[in-house]
mmCIF file of C-alpha atoms in Angstrom:
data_model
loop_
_atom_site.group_PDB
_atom_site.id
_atom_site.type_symbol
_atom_site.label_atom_id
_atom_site.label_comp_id
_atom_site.label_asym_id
_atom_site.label_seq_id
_atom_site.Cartn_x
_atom_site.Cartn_y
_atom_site.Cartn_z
ATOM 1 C CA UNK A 9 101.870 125.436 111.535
ATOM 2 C CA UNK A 10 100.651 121.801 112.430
ATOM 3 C CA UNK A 11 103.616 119.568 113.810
ATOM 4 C CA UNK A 12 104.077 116.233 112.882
ATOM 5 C CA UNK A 13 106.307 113.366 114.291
ATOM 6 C CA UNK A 14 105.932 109.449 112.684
ATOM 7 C CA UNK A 15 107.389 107.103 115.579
ATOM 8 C CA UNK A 16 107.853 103.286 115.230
ATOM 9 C CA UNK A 17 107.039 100.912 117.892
ATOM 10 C CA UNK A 18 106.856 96.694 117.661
ATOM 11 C CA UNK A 19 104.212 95.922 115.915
ATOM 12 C CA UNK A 20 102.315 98.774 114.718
ATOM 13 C CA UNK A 21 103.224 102.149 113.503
ATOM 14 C CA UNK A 22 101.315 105.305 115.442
ATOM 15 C CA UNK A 23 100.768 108.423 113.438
ATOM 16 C CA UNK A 24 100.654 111.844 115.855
ATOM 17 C CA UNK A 25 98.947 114.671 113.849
ATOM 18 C CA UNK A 26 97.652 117.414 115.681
ATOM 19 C CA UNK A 27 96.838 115.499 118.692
ATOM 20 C CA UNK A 28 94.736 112.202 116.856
ATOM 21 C CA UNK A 29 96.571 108.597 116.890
ATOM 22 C CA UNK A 30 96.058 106.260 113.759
ATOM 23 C CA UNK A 31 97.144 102.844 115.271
ATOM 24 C CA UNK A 32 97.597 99.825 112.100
ATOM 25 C CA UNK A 33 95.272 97.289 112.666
ATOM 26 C CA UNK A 34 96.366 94.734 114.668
ATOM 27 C CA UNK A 35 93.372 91.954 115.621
ATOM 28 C CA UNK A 36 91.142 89.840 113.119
ATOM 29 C CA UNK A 37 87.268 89.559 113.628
ATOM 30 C CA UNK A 38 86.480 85.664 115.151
ATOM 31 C CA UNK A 39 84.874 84.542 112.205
ATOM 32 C CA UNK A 40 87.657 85.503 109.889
ATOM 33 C CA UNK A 41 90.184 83.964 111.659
ATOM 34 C CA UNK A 42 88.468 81.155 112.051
ATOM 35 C CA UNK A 43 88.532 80.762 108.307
ATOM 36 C CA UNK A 44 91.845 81.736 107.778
ATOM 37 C CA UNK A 45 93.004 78.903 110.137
ATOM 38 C CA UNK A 46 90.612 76.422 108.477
ATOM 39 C CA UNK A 47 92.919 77.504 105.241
ATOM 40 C CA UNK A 48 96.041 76.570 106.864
ATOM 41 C CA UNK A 49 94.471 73.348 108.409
ATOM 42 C CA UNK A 50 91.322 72.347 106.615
ATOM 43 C CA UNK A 51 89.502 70.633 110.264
ATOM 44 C CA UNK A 52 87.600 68.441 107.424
ATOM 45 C CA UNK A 53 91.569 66.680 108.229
ATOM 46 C CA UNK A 54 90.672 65.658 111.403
ATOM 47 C CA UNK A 55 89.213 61.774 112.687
ATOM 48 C CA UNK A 56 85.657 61.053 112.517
ATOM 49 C CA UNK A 57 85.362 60.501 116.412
ATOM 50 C CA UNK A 58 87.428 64.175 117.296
ATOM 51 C CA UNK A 59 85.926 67.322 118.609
ATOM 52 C CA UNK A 60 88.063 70.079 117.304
ATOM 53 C CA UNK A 61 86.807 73.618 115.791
ATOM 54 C CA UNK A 62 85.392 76.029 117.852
ATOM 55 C CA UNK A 63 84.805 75.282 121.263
ATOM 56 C CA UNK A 64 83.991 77.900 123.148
ATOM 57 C CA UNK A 65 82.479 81.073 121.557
ATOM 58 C CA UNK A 66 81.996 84.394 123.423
ATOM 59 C CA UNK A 67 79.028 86.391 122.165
ATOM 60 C CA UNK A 68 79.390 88.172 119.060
ATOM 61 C CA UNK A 69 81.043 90.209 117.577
ATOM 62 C CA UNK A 70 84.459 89.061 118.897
ATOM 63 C CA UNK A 71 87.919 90.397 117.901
ATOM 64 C CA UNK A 72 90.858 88.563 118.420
ATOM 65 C CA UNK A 73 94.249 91.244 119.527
ATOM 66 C CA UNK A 74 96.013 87.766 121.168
ATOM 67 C CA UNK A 75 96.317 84.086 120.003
ATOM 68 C CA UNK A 76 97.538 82.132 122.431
ATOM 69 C CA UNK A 77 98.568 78.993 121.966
ATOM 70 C CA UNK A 78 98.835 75.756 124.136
ATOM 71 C CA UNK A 79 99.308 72.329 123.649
ATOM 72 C CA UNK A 80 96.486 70.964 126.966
ATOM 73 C CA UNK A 81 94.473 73.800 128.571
ATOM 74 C CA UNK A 82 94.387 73.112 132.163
ATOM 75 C CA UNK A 83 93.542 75.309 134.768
ATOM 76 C CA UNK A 84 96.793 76.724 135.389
ATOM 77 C CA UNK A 85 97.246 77.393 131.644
ATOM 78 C CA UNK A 86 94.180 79.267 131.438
ATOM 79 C CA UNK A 87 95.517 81.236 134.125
ATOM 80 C CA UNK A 88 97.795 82.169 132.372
ATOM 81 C CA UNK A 89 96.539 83.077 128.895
ATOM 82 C CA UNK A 90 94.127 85.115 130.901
ATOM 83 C CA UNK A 91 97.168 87.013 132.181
ATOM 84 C CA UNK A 92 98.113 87.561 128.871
ATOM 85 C CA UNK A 93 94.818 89.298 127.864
ATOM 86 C CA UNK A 94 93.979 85.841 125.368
ATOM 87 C CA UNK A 95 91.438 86.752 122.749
ATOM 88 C CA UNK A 96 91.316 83.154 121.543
ATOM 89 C CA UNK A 97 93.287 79.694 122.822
ATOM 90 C CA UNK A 98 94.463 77.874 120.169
ATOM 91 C CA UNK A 99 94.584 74.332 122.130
ATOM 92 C CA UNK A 100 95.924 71.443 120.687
ATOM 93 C CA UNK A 101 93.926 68.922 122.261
ATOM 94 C CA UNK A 102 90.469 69.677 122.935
ATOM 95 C CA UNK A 103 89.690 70.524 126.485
ATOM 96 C CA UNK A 104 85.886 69.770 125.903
ATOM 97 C CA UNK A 105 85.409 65.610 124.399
ATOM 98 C CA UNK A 106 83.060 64.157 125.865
ATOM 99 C CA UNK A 107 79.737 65.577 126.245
ATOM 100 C CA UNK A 108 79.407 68.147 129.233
ATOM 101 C CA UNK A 109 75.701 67.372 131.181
ATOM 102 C CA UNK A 110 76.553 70.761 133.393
ATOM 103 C CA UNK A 111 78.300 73.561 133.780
ATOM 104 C CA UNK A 112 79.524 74.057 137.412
ATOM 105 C CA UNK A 113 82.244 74.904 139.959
ATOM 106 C CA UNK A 114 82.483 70.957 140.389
ATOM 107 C CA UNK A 115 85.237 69.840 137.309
ATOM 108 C CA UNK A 116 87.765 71.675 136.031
ATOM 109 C CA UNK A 117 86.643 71.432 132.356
ATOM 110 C CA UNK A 118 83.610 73.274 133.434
ATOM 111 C CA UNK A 119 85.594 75.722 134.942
ATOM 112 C CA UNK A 120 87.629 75.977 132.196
ATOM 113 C CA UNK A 121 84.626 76.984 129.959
ATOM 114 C CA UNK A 122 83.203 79.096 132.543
ATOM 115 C CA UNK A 123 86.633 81.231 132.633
ATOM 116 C CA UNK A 124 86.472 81.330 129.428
ATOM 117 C CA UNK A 125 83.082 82.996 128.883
ATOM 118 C CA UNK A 126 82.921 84.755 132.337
ATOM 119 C CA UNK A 127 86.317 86.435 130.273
ATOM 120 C CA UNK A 128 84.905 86.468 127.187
ATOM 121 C CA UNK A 129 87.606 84.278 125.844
ATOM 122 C CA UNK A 130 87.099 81.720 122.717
ATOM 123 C CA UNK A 131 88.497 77.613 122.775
ATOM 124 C CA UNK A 132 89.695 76.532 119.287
ATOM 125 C CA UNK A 133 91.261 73.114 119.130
ATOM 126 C CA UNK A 134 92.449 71.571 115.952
ATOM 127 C CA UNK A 135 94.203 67.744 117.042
ATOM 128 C CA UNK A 136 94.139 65.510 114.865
ATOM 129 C CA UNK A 137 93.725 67.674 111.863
ATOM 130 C CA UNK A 138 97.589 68.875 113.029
ATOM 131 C CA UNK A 139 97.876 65.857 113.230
ATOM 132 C CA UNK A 140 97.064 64.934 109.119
ATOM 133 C CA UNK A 141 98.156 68.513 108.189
ATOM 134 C CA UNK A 142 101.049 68.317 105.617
ATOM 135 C CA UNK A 143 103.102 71.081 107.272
ATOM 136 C CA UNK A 144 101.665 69.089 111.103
ATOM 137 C CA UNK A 145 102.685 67.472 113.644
ATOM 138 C CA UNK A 146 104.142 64.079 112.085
ATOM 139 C CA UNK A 147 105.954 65.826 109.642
ATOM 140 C CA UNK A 148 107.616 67.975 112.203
ATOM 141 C CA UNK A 149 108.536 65.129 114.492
ATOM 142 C CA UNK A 150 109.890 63.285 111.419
ATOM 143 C CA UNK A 151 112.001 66.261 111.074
ATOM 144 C CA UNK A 152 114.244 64.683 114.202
ATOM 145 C CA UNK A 153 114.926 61.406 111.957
ATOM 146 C CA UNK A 154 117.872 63.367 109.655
ATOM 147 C CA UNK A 155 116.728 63.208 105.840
ATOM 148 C CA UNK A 156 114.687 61.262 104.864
ATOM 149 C CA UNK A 157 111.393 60.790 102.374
ATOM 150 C CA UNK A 158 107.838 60.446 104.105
ATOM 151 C CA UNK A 159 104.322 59.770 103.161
ATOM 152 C CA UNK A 160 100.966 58.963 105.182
ATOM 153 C CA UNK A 161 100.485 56.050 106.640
ATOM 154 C CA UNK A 162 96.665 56.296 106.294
ATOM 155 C CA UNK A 163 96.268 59.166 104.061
ATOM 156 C CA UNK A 164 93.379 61.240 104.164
ATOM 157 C CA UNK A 165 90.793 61.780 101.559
ATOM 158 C CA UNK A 166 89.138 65.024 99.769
ATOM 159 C CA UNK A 167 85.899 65.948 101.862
ATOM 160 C CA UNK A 168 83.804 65.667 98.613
ATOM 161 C CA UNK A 169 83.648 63.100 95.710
ATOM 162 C CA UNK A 170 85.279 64.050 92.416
ATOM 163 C CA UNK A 171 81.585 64.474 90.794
ATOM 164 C CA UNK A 172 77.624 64.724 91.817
ATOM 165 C CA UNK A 173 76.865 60.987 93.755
ATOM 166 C CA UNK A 174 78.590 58.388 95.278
ATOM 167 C CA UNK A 175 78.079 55.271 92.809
ATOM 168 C CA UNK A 176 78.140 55.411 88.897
ATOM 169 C CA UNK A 177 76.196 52.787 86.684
ATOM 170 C CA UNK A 178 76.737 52.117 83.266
ATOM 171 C CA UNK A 179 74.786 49.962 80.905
ATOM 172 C CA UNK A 180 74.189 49.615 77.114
ATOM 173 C CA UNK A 181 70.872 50.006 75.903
ATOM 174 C CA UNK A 182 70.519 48.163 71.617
ATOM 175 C CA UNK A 183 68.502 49.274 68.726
ATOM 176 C CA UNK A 184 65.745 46.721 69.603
ATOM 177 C CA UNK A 185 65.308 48.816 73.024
ATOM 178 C CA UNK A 186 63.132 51.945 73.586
ATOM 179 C CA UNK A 187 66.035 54.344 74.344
ATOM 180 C CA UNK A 188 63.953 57.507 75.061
ATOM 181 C CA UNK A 189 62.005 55.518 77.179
ATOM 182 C CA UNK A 190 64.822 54.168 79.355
ATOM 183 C CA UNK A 191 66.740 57.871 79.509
ATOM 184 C CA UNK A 192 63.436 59.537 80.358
ATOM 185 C CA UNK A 193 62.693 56.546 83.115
ATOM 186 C CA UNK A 194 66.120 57.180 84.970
ATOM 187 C CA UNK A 195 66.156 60.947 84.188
ATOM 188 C CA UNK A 196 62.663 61.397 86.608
ATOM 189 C CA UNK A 197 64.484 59.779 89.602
ATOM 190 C CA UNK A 198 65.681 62.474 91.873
ATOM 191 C CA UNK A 199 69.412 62.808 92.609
ATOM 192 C CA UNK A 200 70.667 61.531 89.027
ATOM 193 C CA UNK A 201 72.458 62.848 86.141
ATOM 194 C CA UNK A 202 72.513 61.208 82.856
ATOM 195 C CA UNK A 203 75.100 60.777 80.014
ATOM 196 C CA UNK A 204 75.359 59.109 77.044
ATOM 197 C CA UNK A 205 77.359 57.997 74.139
ATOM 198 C CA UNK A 206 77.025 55.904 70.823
ATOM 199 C CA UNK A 207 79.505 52.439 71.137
ATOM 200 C CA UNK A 208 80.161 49.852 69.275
ATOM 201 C CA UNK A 209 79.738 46.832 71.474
ATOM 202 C CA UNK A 210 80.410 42.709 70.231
ATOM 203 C CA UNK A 211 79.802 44.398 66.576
ATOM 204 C CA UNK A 212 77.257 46.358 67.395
ATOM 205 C CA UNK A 213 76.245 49.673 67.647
ATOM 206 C CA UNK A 214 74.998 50.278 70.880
ATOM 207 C CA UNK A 215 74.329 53.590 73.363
ATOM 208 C CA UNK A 216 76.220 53.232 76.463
ATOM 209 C CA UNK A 217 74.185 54.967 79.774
ATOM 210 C CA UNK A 218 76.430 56.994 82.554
ATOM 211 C CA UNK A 219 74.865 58.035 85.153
ATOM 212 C CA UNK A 220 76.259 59.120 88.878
ATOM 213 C CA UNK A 221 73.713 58.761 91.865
ATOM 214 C CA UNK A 222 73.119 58.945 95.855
ATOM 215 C CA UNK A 223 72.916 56.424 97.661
ATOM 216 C CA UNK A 224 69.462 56.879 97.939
ATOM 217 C CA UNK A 225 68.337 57.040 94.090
ATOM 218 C CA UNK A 226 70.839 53.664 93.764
ATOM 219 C CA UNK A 227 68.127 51.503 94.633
ATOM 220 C CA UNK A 228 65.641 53.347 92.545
ATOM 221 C CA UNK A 229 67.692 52.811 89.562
ATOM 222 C CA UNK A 230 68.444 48.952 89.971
ATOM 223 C CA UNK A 231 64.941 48.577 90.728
ATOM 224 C CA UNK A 232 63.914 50.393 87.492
ATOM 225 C CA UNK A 233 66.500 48.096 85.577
ATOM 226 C CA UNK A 234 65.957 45.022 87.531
ATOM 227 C CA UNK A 235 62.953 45.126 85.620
ATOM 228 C CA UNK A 236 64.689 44.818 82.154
ATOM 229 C CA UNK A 237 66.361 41.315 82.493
ATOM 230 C CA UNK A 238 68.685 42.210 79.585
ATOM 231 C CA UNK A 239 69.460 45.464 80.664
ATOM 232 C CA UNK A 240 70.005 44.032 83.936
ATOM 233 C CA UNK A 241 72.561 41.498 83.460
ATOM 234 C CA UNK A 242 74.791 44.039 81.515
ATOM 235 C CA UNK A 243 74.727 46.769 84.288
ATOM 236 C CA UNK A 244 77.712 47.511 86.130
ATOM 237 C CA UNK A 245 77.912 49.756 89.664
ATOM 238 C CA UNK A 246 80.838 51.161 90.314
ATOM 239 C CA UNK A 247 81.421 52.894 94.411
ATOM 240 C CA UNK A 248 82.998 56.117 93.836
ATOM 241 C CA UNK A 249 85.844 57.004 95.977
ATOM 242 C CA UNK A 250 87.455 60.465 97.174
ATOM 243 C CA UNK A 251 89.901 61.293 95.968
ATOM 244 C CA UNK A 252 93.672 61.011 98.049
ATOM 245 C CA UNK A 253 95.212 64.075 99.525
ATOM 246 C CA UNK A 254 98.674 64.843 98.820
ATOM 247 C CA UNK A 255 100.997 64.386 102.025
ATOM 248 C CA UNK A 256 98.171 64.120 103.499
ATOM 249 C CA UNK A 257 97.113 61.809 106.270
ATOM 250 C CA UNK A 258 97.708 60.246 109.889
ATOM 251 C CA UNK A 259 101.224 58.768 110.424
ATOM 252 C CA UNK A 260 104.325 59.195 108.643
ATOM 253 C CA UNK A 261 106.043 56.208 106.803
ATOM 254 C CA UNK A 262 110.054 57.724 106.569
ATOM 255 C CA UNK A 263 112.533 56.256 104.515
ATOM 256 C CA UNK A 264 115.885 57.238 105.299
ATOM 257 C CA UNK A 265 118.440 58.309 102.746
ATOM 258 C CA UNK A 266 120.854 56.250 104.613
ATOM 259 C CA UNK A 267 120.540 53.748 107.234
ATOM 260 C CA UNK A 268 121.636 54.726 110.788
ATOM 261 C CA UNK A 269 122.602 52.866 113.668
ATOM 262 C CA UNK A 270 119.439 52.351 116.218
ATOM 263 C CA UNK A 271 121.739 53.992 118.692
ATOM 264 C CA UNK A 272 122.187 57.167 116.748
ATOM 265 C CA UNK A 273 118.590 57.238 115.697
ATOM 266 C CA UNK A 274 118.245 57.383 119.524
ATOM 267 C CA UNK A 275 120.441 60.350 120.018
ATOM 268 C CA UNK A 276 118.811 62.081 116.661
ATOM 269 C CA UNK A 277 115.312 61.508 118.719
ATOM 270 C CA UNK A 278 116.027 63.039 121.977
ATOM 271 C CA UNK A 279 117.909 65.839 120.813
ATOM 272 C CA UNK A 280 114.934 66.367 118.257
ATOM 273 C CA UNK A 281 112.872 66.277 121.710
ATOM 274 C CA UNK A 282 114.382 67.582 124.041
ATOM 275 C CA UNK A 283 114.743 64.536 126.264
ATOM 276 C CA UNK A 284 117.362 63.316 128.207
ATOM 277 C CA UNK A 285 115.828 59.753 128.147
ATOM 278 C CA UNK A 286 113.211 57.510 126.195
ATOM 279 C CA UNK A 287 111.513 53.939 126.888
ATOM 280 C CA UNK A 288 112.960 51.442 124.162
ATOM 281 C CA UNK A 289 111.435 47.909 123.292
ATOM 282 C CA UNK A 290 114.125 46.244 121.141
ATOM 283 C CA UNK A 291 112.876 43.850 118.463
ATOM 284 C CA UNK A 292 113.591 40.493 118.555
ATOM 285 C CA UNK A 293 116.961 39.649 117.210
ATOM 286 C CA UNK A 294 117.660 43.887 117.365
ATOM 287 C CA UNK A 295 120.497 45.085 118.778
ATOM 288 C CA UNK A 296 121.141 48.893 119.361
ATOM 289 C CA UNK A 297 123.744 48.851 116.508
ATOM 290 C CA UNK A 298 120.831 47.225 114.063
ATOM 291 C CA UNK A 299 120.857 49.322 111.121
ATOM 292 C CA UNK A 300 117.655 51.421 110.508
ATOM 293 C CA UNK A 301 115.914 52.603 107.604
ATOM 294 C CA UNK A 302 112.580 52.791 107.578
ATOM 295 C CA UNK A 303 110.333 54.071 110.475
ATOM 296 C CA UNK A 304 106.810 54.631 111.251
ATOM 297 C CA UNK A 305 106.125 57.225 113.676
ATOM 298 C CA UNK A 306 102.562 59.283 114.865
ATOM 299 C CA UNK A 307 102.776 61.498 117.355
ATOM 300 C CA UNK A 308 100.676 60.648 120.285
ATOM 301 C CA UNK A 309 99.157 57.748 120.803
ATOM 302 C CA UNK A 310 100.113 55.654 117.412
ATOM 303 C CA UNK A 311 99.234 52.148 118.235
ATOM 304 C CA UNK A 312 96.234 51.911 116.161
ATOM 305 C CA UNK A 313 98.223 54.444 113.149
ATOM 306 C CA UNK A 314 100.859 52.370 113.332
ATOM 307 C CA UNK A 315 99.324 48.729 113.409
ATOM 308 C CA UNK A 316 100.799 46.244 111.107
ATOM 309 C CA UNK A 317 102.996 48.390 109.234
ATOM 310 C CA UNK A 318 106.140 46.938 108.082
ATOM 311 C CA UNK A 319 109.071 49.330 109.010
ATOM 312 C CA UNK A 320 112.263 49.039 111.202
ATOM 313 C CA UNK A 321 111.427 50.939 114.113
ATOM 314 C CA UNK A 322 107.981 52.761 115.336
ATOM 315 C CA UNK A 323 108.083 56.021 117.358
ATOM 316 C CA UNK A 324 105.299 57.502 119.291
ATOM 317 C CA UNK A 325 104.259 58.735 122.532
ATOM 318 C CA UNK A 326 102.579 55.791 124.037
ATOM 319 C CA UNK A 327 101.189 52.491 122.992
ATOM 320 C CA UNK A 328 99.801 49.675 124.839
ATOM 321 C CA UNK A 329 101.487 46.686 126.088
ATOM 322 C CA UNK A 330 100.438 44.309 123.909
ATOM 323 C CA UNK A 331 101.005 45.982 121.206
ATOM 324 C CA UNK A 332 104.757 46.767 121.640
ATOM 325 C CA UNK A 333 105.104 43.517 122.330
ATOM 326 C CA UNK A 334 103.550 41.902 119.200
ATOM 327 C CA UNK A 335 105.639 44.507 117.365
ATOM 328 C CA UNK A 336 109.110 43.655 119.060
ATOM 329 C CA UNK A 337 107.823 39.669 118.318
ATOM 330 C CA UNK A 338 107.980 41.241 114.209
ATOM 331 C CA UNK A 339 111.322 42.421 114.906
ATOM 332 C CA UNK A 340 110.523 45.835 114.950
ATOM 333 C CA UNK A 341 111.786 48.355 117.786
ATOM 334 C CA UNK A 342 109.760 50.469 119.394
ATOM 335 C CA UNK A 343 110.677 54.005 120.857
ATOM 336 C CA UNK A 344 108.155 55.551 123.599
ATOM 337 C CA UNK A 345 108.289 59.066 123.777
ATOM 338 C CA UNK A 346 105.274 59.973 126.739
ATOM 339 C CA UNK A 347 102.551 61.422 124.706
ATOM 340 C CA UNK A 348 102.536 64.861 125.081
ATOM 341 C CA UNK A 349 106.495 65.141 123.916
ATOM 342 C CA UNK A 350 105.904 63.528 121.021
ATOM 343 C CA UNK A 351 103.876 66.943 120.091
ATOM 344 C CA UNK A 352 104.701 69.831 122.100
ATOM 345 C CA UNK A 353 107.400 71.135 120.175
ATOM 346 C CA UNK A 354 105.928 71.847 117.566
ATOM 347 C CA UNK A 355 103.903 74.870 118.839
ATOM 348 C CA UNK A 356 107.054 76.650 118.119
ATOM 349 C CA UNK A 357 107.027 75.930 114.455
ATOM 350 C CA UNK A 358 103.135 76.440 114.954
ATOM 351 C CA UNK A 359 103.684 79.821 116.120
ATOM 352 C CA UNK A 360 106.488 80.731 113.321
ATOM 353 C CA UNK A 361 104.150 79.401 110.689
ATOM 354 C CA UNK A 362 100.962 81.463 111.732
ATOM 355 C CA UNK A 363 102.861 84.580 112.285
ATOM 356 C CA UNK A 364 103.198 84.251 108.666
ATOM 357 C CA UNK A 365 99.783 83.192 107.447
ATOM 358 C CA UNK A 366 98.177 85.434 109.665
ATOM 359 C CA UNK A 367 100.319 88.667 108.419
ATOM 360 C CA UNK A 368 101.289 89.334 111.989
ATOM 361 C CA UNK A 369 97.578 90.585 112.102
ATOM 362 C CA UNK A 370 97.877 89.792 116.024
ATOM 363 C CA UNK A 371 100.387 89.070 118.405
ATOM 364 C CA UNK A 372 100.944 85.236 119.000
ATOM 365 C CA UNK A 373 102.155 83.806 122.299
ATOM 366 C CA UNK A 374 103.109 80.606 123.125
ATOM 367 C CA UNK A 375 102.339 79.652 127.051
ATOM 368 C CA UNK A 376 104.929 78.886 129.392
ATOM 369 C CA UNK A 377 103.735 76.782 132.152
ATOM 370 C CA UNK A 378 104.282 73.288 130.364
ATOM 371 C CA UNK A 379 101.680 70.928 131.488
ATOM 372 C CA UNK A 380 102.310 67.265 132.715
ATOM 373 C CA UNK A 381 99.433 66.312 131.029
ATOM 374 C CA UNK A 382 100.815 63.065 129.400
ATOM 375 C CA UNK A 383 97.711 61.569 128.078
ATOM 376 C CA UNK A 384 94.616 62.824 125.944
#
């Protein structure tokens, strides 16, 4: 008779039968979990002028067992996540920015990437689409602030437009015009569609033209109707927009349900942070028992987020000297952080959160040798 035992262990469940082992599955195939964390974090978030995505790719296929997670890769971080048998580094900031004209021995972002494929170890880095993220990095350092409402500062918009085109032009075409001839004119340009409805324009009834078009076929169409003086001087062009993402966006504006001294918003910060001390520029006229409700924060480096916004206080990581300066002159207050604090906590939450999305398809470590990196 064939025995049978079922034995749990963390993380997956083994089944012995007559000598085989059945072990759950427990890793996620590169290009799957690439799009799984593109789900969680759409990287179509991120600035213009960022490098984040994929960075390093080991040759195909690749499965990821480990996730490891880091908020700058140096050297001695890699070190580590190579100690931890990393499948994939999940790096905040992006090792690899600027373009690379070698790979050599020389830098230590070369070595880095040489590690990584001599290892056969991928480089993701998602920055500043964490950063935009509505479950991201602002929102979790707002979380220090006590309750409060937030909202982008610069919120982020939908990577496509709401129809075909980026400009719309309407015009009205009378019963003294050739209307087949005009629809079948703007019809043959490439890049167009047409629509069309009967109105009733200064008492009369007239056919109002729709149509939504590139760029490109824009010019084709005002030069086909720039040959029509009267259908001309009745054509509107409208630039479409994308649309605005929900909570989403770089910078937080927070509102406060209550005011707070700036002296316990202070104390709410560092224990938020885990710091026993900050850099504060008081605003002019500001004392630290100046009641504050609204701040602006971006983690990082915020002074070009959080130029010109009208708020009590700013917090970020680091901003130039001019510009705390012209921000204390608006009677604002300024709390410096150093970058990298401003953002390293929240790999914890990062790590609780993916756990979750992923299905605890992997195991997810978090590294331990903090870097002093300060500064992207």
């Amino acid at each position: 008779m064939l025995s049978s035992c079922v034995r749990l262990v963390p993380a997956t469940v083994r089944l012995v039968q007559s000598g085989i082992c059945i072990t759950s599955r427990s890793f996620m195939d590169l290009k799957a979990l690439l799009s799984s964390l593109n789900d969680f974090a759409s990287l179509s978030f991120a600035e213009s002028w960022d490098n984040v995505g994929l960075l390093v790719e080991p040759s195909p296929p690749h499965t990821v067992n480990i996730l490891f997670l880091t908020n700058d890769l140096t050297e001695e971080v890699m070190e580590e996540a190579l100690q931890k048998k990393a499948d994939l580094i999940l790096s905040y900031h992006p090792p690899i920015f600027r373009p690379l004209k070698q790979i050599t021995w020389k830098s230590w972002k070369e070595r880095l990437v040489i590690r990584a494929l001599e290892n056969r170890v991928g480089i993701y880095s998602p920055h500043t689409a964490y950063d935009a993220a509505p479950q991201g990095v602002n929102n979790w350092l707002a979380k220090g602030l006590g309750a409060c409402t937030s909202s982008p500062i610069h919120p982020s918009k939908a990577p496509n437009y709401p129809t075909e085109g980026t400009h719309r032009i309407e015009f009205s075409v009378n019963h003294n015009q050739d209307l087949e001839k005009v629809m079948s004119a703007v019809k043959g340009i490439g890049d167009v569609s047409v629509t069309s409805f009967s109105a009733r324009i200064d008492n009369e009834e007239q056919t109002r033209i729709s149509l939504n078009c590139t760029q490109k076929a824009l010019m084709q169409v005002v030069a086909f109707l720039s040959q029509n003086r009267q259908l001309y001087q009745k054509t509107e062009i409208l630039s479409l927009e994308k649309p605005l993402l929900l909570h989403t966006g770089m910078g937080r504006l927070c509102t406060l349900d209550e005011s707070v001294p700036l002296a316990t918003m202070i104390e709410r910060i560092k224990r938020h942070l885990k710091l026993s001390h900050l850099r504060l520029a008081l605003g002019v006229g500001r004392t630290l028992v100046s009641q504050i409700k609204v701040v602006a924060l971006c983690a990082g480096s915020g002074s070009s987020v959080l130029q010109g916004v009208e708020a009590d206080l700013y917090l970020t990581g680091e901003m130039s000297h001019h510009d705390v300066l012209h921000a204390a002159s608006q009677g604002i207050s300024v709390i410096l952080c150093e970058h990298s604090n401003t953002e390293r906590g929240f790999l914890s939450d990062l790590q609780d959160m993916l756990r979750v999305h992923l299905e605890n398809k992997m195991k997810i470590h978090l590294d331990k040798k903090k870097s002093n990196i300060l500064l992207t």
